[in-house]
Short mmCIF file of C-alpha atoms in Angstrom, two decimals:
data_model
loop_
_atom_site.label_atom_id
_atom_site.label_comp_id
_atom_site.label_asym_id
_atom_site.label_seq_id
_atom_site.Cartn_x
_atom_site.Cartn_y
_atom_site.Cartn_z
CA MET A 1 -18.17 16.96 -29.39
CA LYS A 2 -19.08 13.54 -30.55
CA ILE A 3 -17.01 11.03 -28.74
CA VAL A 4 -16.85 7.16 -29.43
CA ILE A 5 -15.52 4.94 -26.60
CA ALA A 6 -14.48 1.44 -27.67
CA GLY A 7 -14.49 -0.90 -24.71
CA LEU A 8 -16.58 -0.23 -21.60
CA GLY A 9 -14.39 -1.81 -18.89
CA ILE A 10 -13.41 0.21 -15.71
CA ILE A 11 -11.37 2.79 -17.77
CA GLY A 12 -13.68 3.20 -20.85
CA GLY A 13 -16.88 3.00 -18.70
CA SER A 14 -15.42 5.55 -16.08
CA LEU A 15 -14.42 8.01 -19.01
CA ALA A 16 -17.93 7.53 -20.40
CA LYS A 17 -19.46 8.42 -17.05
CA ALA A 18 -17.05 11.37 -16.52
CA ILE A 19 -17.76 12.79 -19.93
CA LYS A 20 -21.42 12.62 -19.34
CA LYS A 21 -21.25 14.14 -16.03
CA TYR A 22 -18.92 17.07 -16.67
CA THR A 23 -19.47 17.88 -20.40
CA ASP A 24 -22.17 18.13 -22.95
CA SER A 25 -20.58 15.74 -25.41
CA TYR A 26 -22.46 13.05 -26.99
CA VAL A 27 -21.06 9.65 -26.35
CA TYR A 28 -21.30 6.43 -28.44
CA GLY A 29 -20.29 3.06 -26.92
CA MET A 30 -18.71 0.08 -28.62
CA ASN A 31 -18.03 -3.23 -26.88
CA ARG A 32 -17.39 -6.74 -28.09
CA SER A 33 -19.95 -8.37 -25.56
CA PRO A 34 -23.37 -6.72 -25.28
CA GLU A 35 -23.94 -6.64 -21.43
CA PRO A 36 -21.75 -3.53 -20.64
CA LEU A 37 -23.54 -1.75 -23.55
CA ARG A 38 -26.83 -2.46 -22.05
CA GLN A 39 -25.70 -1.31 -18.46
CA ALA A 40 -24.16 1.85 -19.87
CA MET A 41 -27.28 2.77 -21.85
CA GLU A 42 -29.38 2.13 -18.76
CA CYS A 43 -27.29 4.31 -16.48
CA GLY A 44 -26.78 7.06 -19.15
CA ALA A 45 -23.19 6.53 -19.36
CA ILE A 46 -23.63 6.56 -23.16
CA ASP A 47 -26.11 8.07 -25.44
CA GLU A 48 -26.04 5.47 -28.12
CA ILE A 49 -24.57 2.27 -29.15
CA GLY A 50 -21.92 3.15 -31.89
CA GLY A 51 -20.60 1.54 -35.05
CA THR A 52 -19.23 2.72 -38.56
CA GLU A 53 -21.60 5.69 -38.80
CA ALA A 54 -20.47 7.03 -35.27
CA LEU A 55 -16.77 6.57 -36.32
CA ARG A 56 -17.46 8.82 -39.42
CA GLN A 57 -18.64 11.60 -37.21
CA ALA A 58 -16.41 11.26 -34.13
CA ASP A 59 -14.37 14.16 -32.88
CA VAL A 60 -12.63 11.92 -30.47
CA LEU A 61 -12.20 8.13 -30.50
CA ILE A 62 -11.04 6.51 -27.12
CA LEU A 63 -9.75 2.97 -27.15
CA GLY A 64 -10.65 1.51 -23.60
CA ILE A 65 -9.24 -1.96 -24.67
CA TYR A 66 -6.06 -3.99 -24.18
CA PRO A 67 -3.12 -2.50 -25.92
CA GLU A 68 -2.73 -5.12 -28.70
CA ALA A 69 -6.56 -5.22 -29.24
CA ALA A 70 -6.53 -1.34 -29.67
CA VAL A 71 -4.10 -1.59 -32.47
CA GLU A 72 -6.21 -4.24 -34.13
CA PHE A 73 -9.40 -2.25 -33.61
CA VAL A 74 -7.93 0.88 -35.31
CA ARG A 75 -6.50 -1.28 -38.12
CA ARG A 76 -9.86 -2.71 -38.90
CA HIS A 77 -11.81 0.54 -38.74
CA ALA A 78 -9.14 2.92 -40.02
CA GLY A 79 -10.97 3.64 -43.31
CA ASP A 80 -14.24 4.58 -41.33
CA ILE A 81 -12.65 7.16 -38.84
CA ASN A 82 -13.37 10.77 -39.34
CA LYS A 83 -10.21 12.71 -40.67
CA ASP A 84 -10.90 15.37 -37.97
CA CYS A 85 -10.96 12.83 -35.29
CA VAL A 86 -8.31 12.55 -32.57
CA VAL A 87 -7.80 8.94 -31.61
CA ILE A 88 -6.42 8.17 -28.06
CA ASP A 89 -5.62 4.88 -26.46
CA THR A 90 -5.48 4.20 -22.71
CA ALA A 91 -2.89 1.53 -22.51
CA GLY A 92 -0.46 1.17 -19.61
CA ILE A 93 2.51 0.77 -22.07
CA LYS A 94 3.53 2.99 -24.96
CA SER A 95 6.81 2.15 -26.95
CA GLU A 96 5.05 -0.84 -28.29
CA ILE A 97 1.73 0.88 -29.19
CA CYS A 98 2.25 4.49 -29.94
CA PRO A 99 4.41 4.11 -33.28
CA GLN A 100 1.83 1.60 -34.61
CA LEU A 101 -1.09 3.86 -33.87
CA ALA A 102 0.70 6.98 -35.09
CA ALA A 103 1.62 5.21 -38.35
CA LEU A 104 -2.08 4.22 -38.89
CA ALA A 105 -3.15 7.82 -38.18
CA GLU A 106 -0.65 9.17 -40.62
CA GLU A 107 -1.59 6.74 -43.27
CA HIS A 108 -5.31 7.44 -42.92
CA GLY A 109 -5.37 11.06 -42.13
CA PHE A 110 -6.81 11.38 -38.56
CA SER A 111 -4.76 12.31 -35.45
CA TYR A 112 -3.37 10.02 -32.69
CA VAL A 113 -2.30 11.18 -29.22
CA GLY A 114 -1.21 8.65 -26.63
CA PHE A 115 -3.11 8.81 -23.39
CA HIS A 116 -2.59 7.05 -20.04
CA PRO A 117 -5.11 7.96 -17.23
CA MET A 118 -3.28 7.28 -13.95
CA ALA A 119 -6.25 5.86 -12.01
CA GLY A 120 -7.62 2.43 -11.51
CA LYS A 121 -8.83 -0.11 -8.96
CA GLU A 122 -7.98 -3.57 -8.02
CA LYS A 123 -11.21 -4.55 -9.70
CA ASN A 124 -12.39 -4.63 -13.36
CA GLY A 125 -15.20 -4.12 -15.64
CA PHE A 126 -18.05 -1.62 -16.22
CA GLY A 127 -19.58 -2.64 -12.97
CA VAL A 128 -16.86 -0.93 -10.87
CA SER A 129 -16.48 2.23 -13.19
CA GLU A 130 -17.19 5.63 -11.83
CA ALA A 131 -17.51 9.14 -13.06
CA ASP A 132 -15.11 10.41 -10.39
CA LEU A 133 -12.37 7.88 -10.86
CA PHE A 134 -9.97 10.37 -12.48
CA GLN A 135 -10.47 13.24 -9.76
CA ASP A 136 -6.93 14.86 -9.06
CA ALA A 137 -5.35 11.95 -11.12
CA SER A 138 -2.57 12.52 -13.68
CA ALA A 139 -3.33 12.42 -17.33
CA ILE A 140 -0.24 11.28 -19.13
CA LEU A 141 -0.26 12.55 -22.93
CA ILE A 142 2.34 11.44 -25.57
CA PRO A 143 1.70 14.03 -28.32
CA GLY A 144 4.27 12.45 -30.68
CA MET A 145 3.77 14.22 -34.17
CA ALA A 146 0.17 15.12 -33.59
CA PRO A 147 -0.92 18.61 -34.48
CA HIS A 148 -1.10 21.20 -31.59
CA ALA A 149 -4.81 21.56 -31.89
CA ALA A 150 -5.40 17.83 -31.49
CA VAL A 151 -3.37 17.62 -28.39
CA GLU A 152 -5.18 20.63 -26.97
CA ARG A 153 -8.64 18.92 -27.56
CA ILE A 154 -7.47 15.99 -25.41
CA ALA A 155 -5.91 18.00 -22.71
CA GLY A 156 -8.92 20.25 -22.46
CA LEU A 157 -11.15 17.19 -22.18
CA CYS A 158 -8.80 15.75 -19.46
CA ARG A 159 -9.21 18.90 -17.40
CA LYS A 160 -12.95 19.11 -17.72
CA ILE A 161 -13.54 15.57 -16.48
CA GLY A 162 -11.54 15.95 -13.33
CA PHE A 163 -7.93 15.14 -13.83
CA GLY A 164 -5.65 16.97 -11.62
CA ARG A 165 -2.94 17.46 -14.10
CA VAL A 166 -1.81 16.82 -17.71
CA VAL A 167 1.79 15.50 -18.01
CA TYR A 168 3.58 15.47 -21.49
CA SER A 169 5.90 12.63 -22.21
CA THR A 170 7.54 10.37 -24.74
CA PRO A 171 6.79 6.61 -25.11
CA GLU A 172 10.28 5.74 -23.68
CA GLU A 173 10.10 8.06 -20.66
CA HIS A 174 6.51 6.92 -19.99
CA ASP A 175 7.39 3.18 -20.06
CA ARG A 176 10.50 3.66 -17.92
CA MET A 177 8.61 5.74 -15.26
CA ILE A 178 5.49 3.40 -15.40
CA SER A 179 7.81 0.34 -14.88
CA PHE A 180 8.66 1.85 -11.49
CA SER A 181 5.51 3.66 -10.41
CA SER A 182 2.90 1.22 -11.44
CA GLN A 183 4.11 -2.24 -12.79
CA LEU A 184 6.75 -2.82 -10.06
CA PRO A 185 4.18 -2.29 -7.28
CA HIS A 186 2.01 -4.91 -8.98
CA VAL A 187 4.91 -7.37 -9.18
CA ILE A 188 5.73 -6.75 -5.56
CA ALA A 189 2.21 -7.36 -4.49
CA CYS A 190 2.07 -10.73 -6.21
CA ALA A 191 5.54 -11.71 -4.91
CA TYR A 192 4.46 -10.80 -1.48
CA VAL A 193 1.49 -12.89 -1.29
CA PHE A 194 3.43 -16.00 -2.47
CA SER A 195 4.93 -16.09 1.05
CA PRO A 196 3.97 -19.48 2.88
CA ASN A 197 3.00 -17.17 5.74
CA CYS A 198 0.47 -15.12 3.79
CA PRO A 199 -2.58 -17.41 4.27
CA LYS A 200 -2.18 -17.32 8.12
CA HIS A 201 -1.86 -13.38 8.42
CA LYS A 202 -5.40 -12.73 9.97
CA GLY A 203 -5.00 -11.40 13.38
CA PHE A 204 -1.41 -10.58 12.79
CA SER A 205 -1.82 -7.76 10.21
CA ALA A 206 -2.73 -4.27 9.73
CA GLY A 207 -2.33 -1.49 7.38
CA SER A 208 1.02 -2.08 5.91
CA TYR A 209 0.03 -5.68 5.06
CA ARG A 210 -3.19 -4.35 3.35
CA ASP A 211 -1.35 -1.73 1.33
CA VAL A 212 1.47 -3.78 -0.10
CA SER A 213 -0.95 -6.68 -1.00
CA ARG A 214 -3.76 -4.64 -2.27
CA VAL A 215 -3.05 -4.92 -6.06
CA ALA A 216 -2.24 -8.64 -5.88
CA SER A 217 -5.86 -9.07 -6.78
CA ILE A 218 -4.59 -8.56 -10.19
CA ASN A 219 -6.20 -8.90 -13.81
CA ALA A 220 -3.68 -11.56 -14.86
CA PRO A 221 -4.13 -11.51 -18.62
CA LEU A 222 -3.87 -7.66 -18.90
CA TRP A 223 -0.85 -7.33 -16.67
CA SER A 224 0.99 -10.24 -18.35
CA GLU A 225 0.56 -8.45 -21.71
CA LEU A 226 1.64 -5.06 -20.08
CA PHE A 227 4.73 -6.67 -18.17
CA ILE A 228 6.00 -8.54 -21.27
CA GLU A 229 5.68 -5.64 -23.70
CA ASN A 230 7.60 -3.54 -21.33
CA LYS A 231 10.03 -6.14 -20.51
CA LYS A 232 13.32 -4.14 -20.50
CA PRO A 233 12.67 -1.35 -18.02
CA LEU A 234 10.54 -3.54 -15.88
CA VAL A 235 13.21 -6.24 -15.43
CA GLN A 236 15.68 -3.58 -14.74
CA GLU A 237 13.33 -2.20 -11.96
CA ILE A 238 12.89 -5.74 -10.40
CA ASN A 239 16.56 -6.19 -10.34
CA THR A 240 17.15 -2.90 -8.67
CA MET A 241 14.37 -3.87 -6.11
CA ILE A 242 16.01 -7.24 -5.45
CA ASP A 243 19.42 -5.53 -4.93
CA ASN A 244 17.89 -3.09 -2.49
CA LEU A 245 16.19 -5.76 -0.53
CA ALA A 246 19.44 -7.65 -0.40
CA GLN A 247 21.18 -4.58 0.94
CA ILE A 248 18.66 -4.03 3.75
CA ARG A 249 18.88 -7.68 4.59
CA ASP A 250 22.66 -7.68 4.76
CA GLY A 251 22.29 -4.74 7.13
CA ILE A 252 20.04 -6.74 9.34
CA GLU A 253 22.18 -9.85 9.36
CA LYS A 254 25.21 -7.74 10.09
CA GLY A 255 23.30 -6.41 13.09
CA ASP A 256 24.89 -2.92 13.45
CA ARG A 257 21.85 -0.93 14.61
CA GLU A 258 23.36 2.39 13.77
CA GLU A 259 24.33 1.45 10.40
CA LEU A 260 20.94 -0.03 9.52
CA ALA A 261 19.23 2.92 11.09
CA SER A 262 21.17 5.32 8.75
CA LEU A 263 20.22 3.18 5.66
CA LEU A 264 16.49 3.25 6.70
CA LEU A 265 16.78 7.03 7.47
CA ARG A 266 17.78 7.58 3.78
CA ALA A 267 14.58 5.85 2.73
CA LYS A 268 12.52 8.29 5.19
CA LEU A 269 14.20 11.25 3.69
CA ILE A 270 13.64 10.29 0.06
CA LYS A 271 9.94 9.56 0.83
CA GLU A 272 9.50 12.82 2.89
CA ALA A 273 11.37 14.93 0.30
CA LEU A 274 8.77 13.84 -2.17
CA GLY A 275 6.06 15.00 0.00
CA GLU A 276 3.66 12.20 -1.09
CA MET B 1 -8.89 0.58 37.51
CA LYS B 2 -5.71 2.59 37.90
CA ILE B 3 -3.58 2.48 34.89
CA VAL B 4 0.13 3.77 34.43
CA ILE B 5 1.35 4.36 30.86
CA ALA B 6 5.09 4.75 30.55
CA GLY B 7 5.87 6.39 27.13
CA LEU B 8 3.39 8.65 25.56
CA GLY B 9 4.29 8.28 21.96
CA ILE B 10 1.76 7.27 19.24
CA ILE B 11 0.88 3.93 20.82
CA GLY B 12 1.12 5.05 24.55
CA GLY B 13 -0.78 8.35 23.76
CA SER B 14 -3.40 6.58 21.72
CA LEU B 15 -4.00 4.00 24.50
CA ALA B 16 -4.25 6.81 27.05
CA LYS B 17 -6.79 8.70 24.93
CA ALA B 18 -8.70 5.48 24.22
CA ILE B 19 -8.82 4.40 27.88
CA LYS B 20 -10.04 8.00 28.79
CA LYS B 21 -12.70 7.83 25.96
CA TYR B 22 -14.13 4.32 26.63
CA THR B 23 -13.58 3.38 30.34
CA ASP B 24 -13.71 5.18 33.71
CA SER B 25 -10.09 4.18 34.63
CA TYR B 26 -7.84 6.68 36.26
CA VAL B 27 -4.71 7.18 34.02
CA TYR B 28 -1.22 8.17 35.04
CA GLY B 29 1.37 9.11 32.52
CA MET B 30 5.07 8.71 32.65
CA ASN B 31 7.50 10.04 29.99
CA ARG B 32 11.22 10.79 29.84
CA SER B 33 10.63 14.25 28.27
CA PRO B 34 8.02 16.66 29.88
CA GLU B 35 6.52 17.93 26.72
CA PRO B 36 4.12 14.97 25.91
CA LEU B 37 3.05 14.92 29.48
CA ARG B 38 2.17 18.56 29.38
CA GLN B 39 0.15 17.81 26.19
CA ALA B 40 -1.50 14.69 27.63
CA MET B 41 -2.59 16.59 30.80
CA GLU B 42 -3.93 19.47 28.61
CA CYS B 43 -6.13 17.35 26.45
CA GLY B 44 -7.25 14.98 29.32
CA ALA B 45 -5.50 11.88 27.88
CA ILE B 46 -3.98 11.38 31.40
CA ASP B 47 -5.25 12.38 34.91
CA GLU B 48 -1.94 12.77 36.56
CA ILE B 49 1.72 12.50 36.01
CA GLY B 50 2.77 9.21 37.59
CA GLY B 51 5.91 8.03 39.50
CA THR B 52 6.74 5.65 42.24
CA GLU B 53 3.46 5.99 44.10
CA ALA B 54 1.40 5.48 41.00
CA LEU B 55 3.19 2.27 40.17
CA ARG B 56 2.55 1.07 43.89
CA GLN B 57 -1.23 1.42 43.13
CA ALA B 58 -1.37 0.29 39.56
CA ASP B 59 -3.72 -2.36 38.25
CA VAL B 60 -2.17 -2.25 34.81
CA LEU B 61 1.15 -0.86 33.74
CA ILE B 62 1.42 -0.23 30.02
CA LEU B 63 4.96 0.21 28.41
CA GLY B 64 4.54 2.29 25.47
CA ILE B 65 8.43 2.65 24.90
CA TYR B 66 10.94 0.73 22.64
CA PRO B 67 11.55 -2.90 23.47
CA GLU B 68 14.96 -2.72 25.21
CA ALA B 69 14.06 0.44 27.07
CA ALA B 70 10.94 -1.36 28.23
CA VAL B 71 12.83 -4.17 29.93
CA GLU B 72 15.06 -1.49 31.37
CA PHE B 73 12.21 0.41 32.72
CA VAL B 74 10.65 -2.56 34.56
CA ARG B 75 14.15 -3.76 35.90
CA ARG B 76 14.52 -0.23 37.41
CA HIS B 77 11.19 0.07 38.91
CA ALA B 78 10.34 -3.61 39.73
CA GLY B 79 10.51 -3.15 43.45
CA ASP B 80 7.85 -0.47 43.28
CA ILE B 81 5.32 -2.36 41.03
CA ASN B 82 2.06 -3.31 42.74
CA LYS B 83 1.99 -7.10 43.25
CA ASP B 84 -1.65 -7.15 41.86
CA CYS B 85 -0.51 -5.29 38.74
CA VAL B 86 -0.68 -6.79 35.23
CA VAL B 87 2.35 -5.30 33.25
CA ILE B 88 2.03 -5.24 29.42
CA ASP B 89 4.51 -4.12 26.88
CA THR B 90 3.52 -2.87 23.26
CA ALA B 91 6.79 -4.08 21.49
CA GLY B 92 6.59 -5.26 17.92
CA ILE B 93 8.94 -8.23 18.77
CA LYS B 94 8.32 -10.82 21.39
CA SER B 95 10.86 -13.60 21.53
CA GLU B 96 13.68 -11.14 22.77
CA ILE B 97 11.41 -9.40 25.22
CA CYS B 98 8.78 -11.66 26.76
CA PRO B 99 11.08 -14.04 28.57
CA GLN B 100 13.06 -11.20 30.15
CA LEU B 101 9.73 -9.39 31.47
CA ALA B 102 8.29 -12.78 32.45
CA ALA B 103 11.32 -13.42 34.63
CA LEU B 104 11.09 -9.97 36.15
CA ALA B 105 7.43 -10.44 36.92
CA GLU B 106 7.99 -13.90 38.55
CA GLU B 107 10.90 -12.60 40.62
CA HIS B 108 8.86 -9.54 41.85
CA GLY B 109 5.45 -11.12 42.13
CA PHE B 110 3.37 -9.01 39.61
CA SER B 111 1.93 -10.42 36.35
CA TYR B 112 3.16 -9.90 32.86
CA VAL B 113 1.24 -10.47 29.58
CA GLY B 114 2.91 -9.71 26.26
CA PHE B 115 0.76 -7.41 24.03
CA HIS B 116 1.04 -6.10 20.56
CA PRO B 117 -1.56 -3.60 19.34
CA MET B 118 -1.74 -4.02 15.40
CA ALA B 119 -2.23 -0.42 14.65
CA GLY B 120 -0.03 2.44 13.79
CA LYS B 121 0.68 5.38 11.35
CA GLU B 122 3.57 6.30 9.32
CA LYS B 123 4.06 9.27 11.75
CA ASN B 124 5.24 9.13 15.39
CA GLY B 125 4.77 10.92 18.69
CA PHE B 126 1.99 12.11 20.95
CA GLY B 127 0.82 14.61 18.49
CA VAL B 128 -0.52 12.11 16.01
CA SER B 129 -1.98 9.84 18.69
CA GLU B 130 -5.73 9.37 18.78
CA ALA B 131 -8.48 7.59 20.89
CA ASP B 132 -9.81 5.58 17.90
CA LEU B 133 -6.47 4.25 16.57
CA PHE B 134 -7.52 0.74 17.72
CA GLN B 135 -10.91 0.59 16.27
CA ASP B 136 -11.40 -2.87 14.60
CA ALA B 137 -7.70 -3.70 14.81
CA SER B 138 -6.27 -6.90 16.33
CA ALA B 139 -4.82 -7.06 19.85
CA ILE B 140 -2.21 -9.79 20.05
CA LEU B 141 -1.73 -11.17 23.62
CA ILE B 142 1.06 -13.44 24.64
CA PRO B 143 -0.26 -14.85 27.79
CA GLY B 144 2.94 -17.09 28.49
CA MET B 145 2.57 -18.22 32.30
CA ALA B 146 0.41 -15.32 33.43
CA PRO B 147 -2.71 -16.27 35.56
CA HIS B 148 -6.01 -16.47 33.73
CA ALA B 149 -7.44 -13.44 35.58
CA ALA B 150 -4.52 -11.15 34.60
CA VAL B 151 -4.86 -12.16 30.82
CA GLU B 152 -8.65 -11.50 31.18
CA ARG B 153 -7.98 -8.08 32.79
CA ILE B 154 -6.03 -7.18 29.57
CA ALA B 155 -8.31 -8.84 27.12
CA GLY B 156 -11.40 -7.00 28.60
CA LEU B 157 -9.59 -3.67 28.42
CA CYS B 158 -8.70 -4.25 24.78
CA ARG B 159 -12.36 -4.89 23.90
CA LYS B 160 -13.52 -1.98 25.65
CA ILE B 161 -11.13 0.43 23.96
CA GLY B 162 -12.26 -0.61 20.45
CA PHE B 163 -10.08 -3.52 19.40
CA GLY B 164 -11.90 -5.75 16.92
CA ARG B 165 -10.47 -8.99 18.14
CA VAL B 166 -8.17 -10.46 20.65
CA VAL B 167 -5.69 -13.08 19.17
CA TYR B 168 -3.59 -15.39 21.64
CA SER B 169 -0.05 -16.32 20.49
CA THR B 170 3.38 -17.34 21.54
CA PRO B 171 6.49 -15.23 21.10
CA GLU B 172 7.83 -17.45 18.38
CA GLU B 173 4.42 -17.50 16.31
CA HIS B 174 4.01 -13.74 16.86
CA ASP B 175 7.50 -12.98 15.57
CA ARG B 176 7.28 -15.22 12.63
CA MET B 177 3.86 -13.79 11.47
CA ILE B 178 4.89 -10.14 12.22
CA SER B 179 8.07 -10.61 10.10
CA PHE B 180 5.75 -11.22 7.18
CA SER B 181 2.73 -9.12 7.88
CA SER B 182 4.37 -5.91 9.23
CA GLN B 183 8.23 -6.00 9.12
CA LEU B 184 8.57 -7.13 5.42
CA PRO B 185 6.18 -4.35 4.16
CA HIS B 186 8.40 -1.79 5.90
CA VAL B 187 11.51 -3.33 4.32
CA ILE B 188 9.88 -3.40 0.86
CA ALA B 189 8.77 0.28 1.19
CA CYS B 190 12.36 1.26 1.87
CA ALA B 191 13.80 -0.81 -0.90
CA TYR B 192 11.26 0.53 -3.39
CA VAL B 193 11.97 4.20 -2.82
CA PHE B 194 15.67 3.50 -3.29
CA SER B 195 14.99 3.15 -7.10
CA PRO B 196 16.80 5.82 -9.01
CA ASN B 197 13.47 6.56 -10.62
CA CYS B 198 11.64 7.19 -7.49
CA PRO B 199 12.37 10.99 -7.19
CA LYS B 200 11.03 11.50 -10.73
CA HIS B 201 7.66 9.61 -10.07
CA LYS B 202 5.29 12.72 -9.88
CA GLY B 203 2.83 12.76 -12.80
CA PHE B 204 3.50 9.08 -13.42
CA SER B 205 2.04 7.51 -10.22
CA ALA B 206 -1.23 6.77 -8.54
CA GLY B 207 -2.62 4.44 -5.86
CA SER B 208 -0.12 1.48 -6.17
CA TYR B 209 2.91 3.84 -5.81
CA ARG B 210 1.32 5.58 -2.74
CA ASP B 211 0.46 2.20 -1.22
CA VAL B 212 3.62 0.46 -1.47
CA SER B 213 5.79 3.43 -0.57
CA ARG B 214 3.61 4.86 2.36
CA VAL B 215 5.61 3.30 5.24
CA ALA B 216 8.96 4.26 3.74
CA SER B 217 8.61 7.23 6.01
CA ILE B 218 9.90 5.08 8.65
CA ASN B 219 11.07 5.59 12.30
CA ALA B 220 14.44 4.48 11.66
CA PRO B 221 15.84 3.92 15.15
CA LEU B 222 12.89 1.96 16.24
CA TRP B 223 12.55 -0.35 13.23
CA SER B 224 16.34 -0.98 13.13
CA GLU B 225 15.97 -2.31 16.68
CA LEU B 226 12.85 -4.33 15.79
CA PHE B 227 14.37 -5.77 12.50
CA ILE B 228 17.75 -6.89 14.14
CA GLU B 229 15.92 -8.42 17.24
CA ASN B 230 13.92 -10.44 14.76
CA LYS B 231 16.79 -11.32 12.43
CA LYS B 232 16.09 -14.92 11.62
CA PRO B 233 12.41 -14.92 10.66
CA LEU B 234 12.71 -11.52 8.84
CA VAL B 235 15.94 -12.56 6.84
CA GLN B 236 13.88 -15.68 5.88
CA GLU B 237 10.94 -13.56 4.60
CA ILE B 238 13.26 -11.21 2.68
CA ASN B 239 14.97 -14.21 1.08
CA THR B 240 11.46 -15.68 0.12
CA MET B 241 10.34 -12.26 -1.31
CA ILE B 242 13.60 -12.08 -3.40
CA ASP B 243 13.00 -15.47 -4.77
CA ASN B 244 9.41 -14.76 -5.64
CA LEU B 245 10.50 -11.54 -7.36
CA ALA B 246 13.09 -13.45 -9.34
CA GLN B 247 10.33 -15.97 -10.41
CA ILE B 248 8.07 -13.35 -11.83
CA ARG B 249 11.05 -11.58 -13.50
CA ASP B 250 12.03 -14.87 -15.17
CA GLY B 251 8.55 -15.38 -16.48
CA ILE B 252 8.54 -11.74 -17.85
CA GLU B 253 12.05 -12.44 -19.46
CA LYS B 254 10.77 -15.77 -20.95
CA GLY B 255 7.99 -13.75 -22.53
CA ASP B 256 5.20 -16.58 -22.49
CA ARG B 257 2.14 -14.68 -21.82
CA GLU B 258 0.02 -17.66 -20.79
CA GLU B 259 2.65 -18.97 -18.41
CA LEU B 260 3.08 -15.53 -16.81
CA ALA B 261 -0.72 -14.98 -16.57
CA SER B 262 -1.09 -18.20 -14.68
CA LEU B 263 1.62 -17.29 -12.24
CA LEU B 264 0.02 -13.86 -11.74
CA LEU B 265 -3.48 -15.82 -11.37
CA ARG B 266 -2.02 -17.67 -8.42
CA ALA B 267 -1.47 -14.41 -6.64
CA LYS B 268 -4.99 -13.18 -7.40
CA LEU B 269 -6.46 -16.36 -6.07
CA ILE B 270 -4.47 -16.26 -2.94
CA LYS B 271 -5.34 -12.63 -2.19
CA GLU B 272 -9.06 -13.12 -3.02
CA ALA B 273 -9.27 -16.26 -0.96
CA LEU B 274 -8.23 -14.24 2.10
CA GLY B 275 -10.94 -11.83 1.40
CA GLU B 276 -8.79 -8.96 2.73
#
């Protein structure tokens, strides 16, 4: 296949490396700034720097850029995209993005499948991308109205490059689940390090500090866009979290050890029932 | 040295294994139930099952049991403890425990140093103990009124068995810092998994879900004791956390992307300034 990747950050760069490592596809890279293109050519993550001609031949176009920029990119290049191409975005929110990209696809005759690779790091950029970032991760696909063959082309590619499972969803379910499983942990990490005691933690901390604070090293422009575009479910999750913290706090203040233990035991049972 | 370890759970068991691996001390084990003693004898984590006679000869007595049980143990055996012995507890809270153990030490002529090894797992019991649990971890010591030589005996032992640093503190500072660095992450993990969306997370989650929820698999009886005995600083940390979550939520609801990004950037800078 001929694959164009627009945006060679950690996600686009890792997809490029994974595709070159695990498939025999030909990969074109596109990027606003030239440095990631140079690095990607140098390490073999892409075969060629792409442009209009690459879009005309592409079997798959991957948008490795921020959500709104992805819509803008497709709008600008829609006329050049191969009619047989399947366009996929990699955005962390879907309700705002999928309908716009699906409409552009319908208008111009190519296919569009929403895609969210559930992997990442607390660092950004092509420099931290890696071929095996997606090993055993979930690939969420939002098929929408895309033809079966288009969806299968993407699902097959995901399996080849190491994803552990392909999950099919809708924009609404995706955004509701992501608000809990990914956005809320980022909000929690930021709120946590705002404690006045945080700067003094050294010598008094271990794994539980490290884990809860890890993603506080956040890409602020990206996540502020993701949070605001997923406002409704995320605000609901934050409010639920505040209520649950208040419930545990009230149990501590009341001081009934057995009552508090049975509340904490409920958390243990939920966590252990999930097995991960 | 002759070392008695009372309580062979994950902490007492790991200390036994570390002491046997890294020193030539002779280790006695004591435990309410016989099974951990049998396992510890079998794998060489202890040399002998201890009792009154062992306490009479001990250079160090390590209390690997719950805070209140530790005080009870020392009260019951105080008359048998060697006058040259240094008693250390391993409790996760200190203001409630240190004064009681220091008073017993003064009354009976042995020494007492508060000790909190900053290491653990989300599982409990001798079965998950390991000799290298403390590699590079902090050992917090609360010297109080203990003689210099007694404190040095413990600090030296900590360095020998792999701790990366020894930090000296007071019961009050310890409890304030621990409420942030260890107790609050456990409260957060439990509150997090109470979300109605938690049981449906599979396929929609990755590292940030895993990290924030890890310690929800909590030892409920132990932590309910620790939380309630450290009520004041912990409730304050939870309230700070709730305020910080509400601040981020308000920023999301307001929808000003630049304002939210600058709030999140503050978290990133705090986290990165700490370097870990």
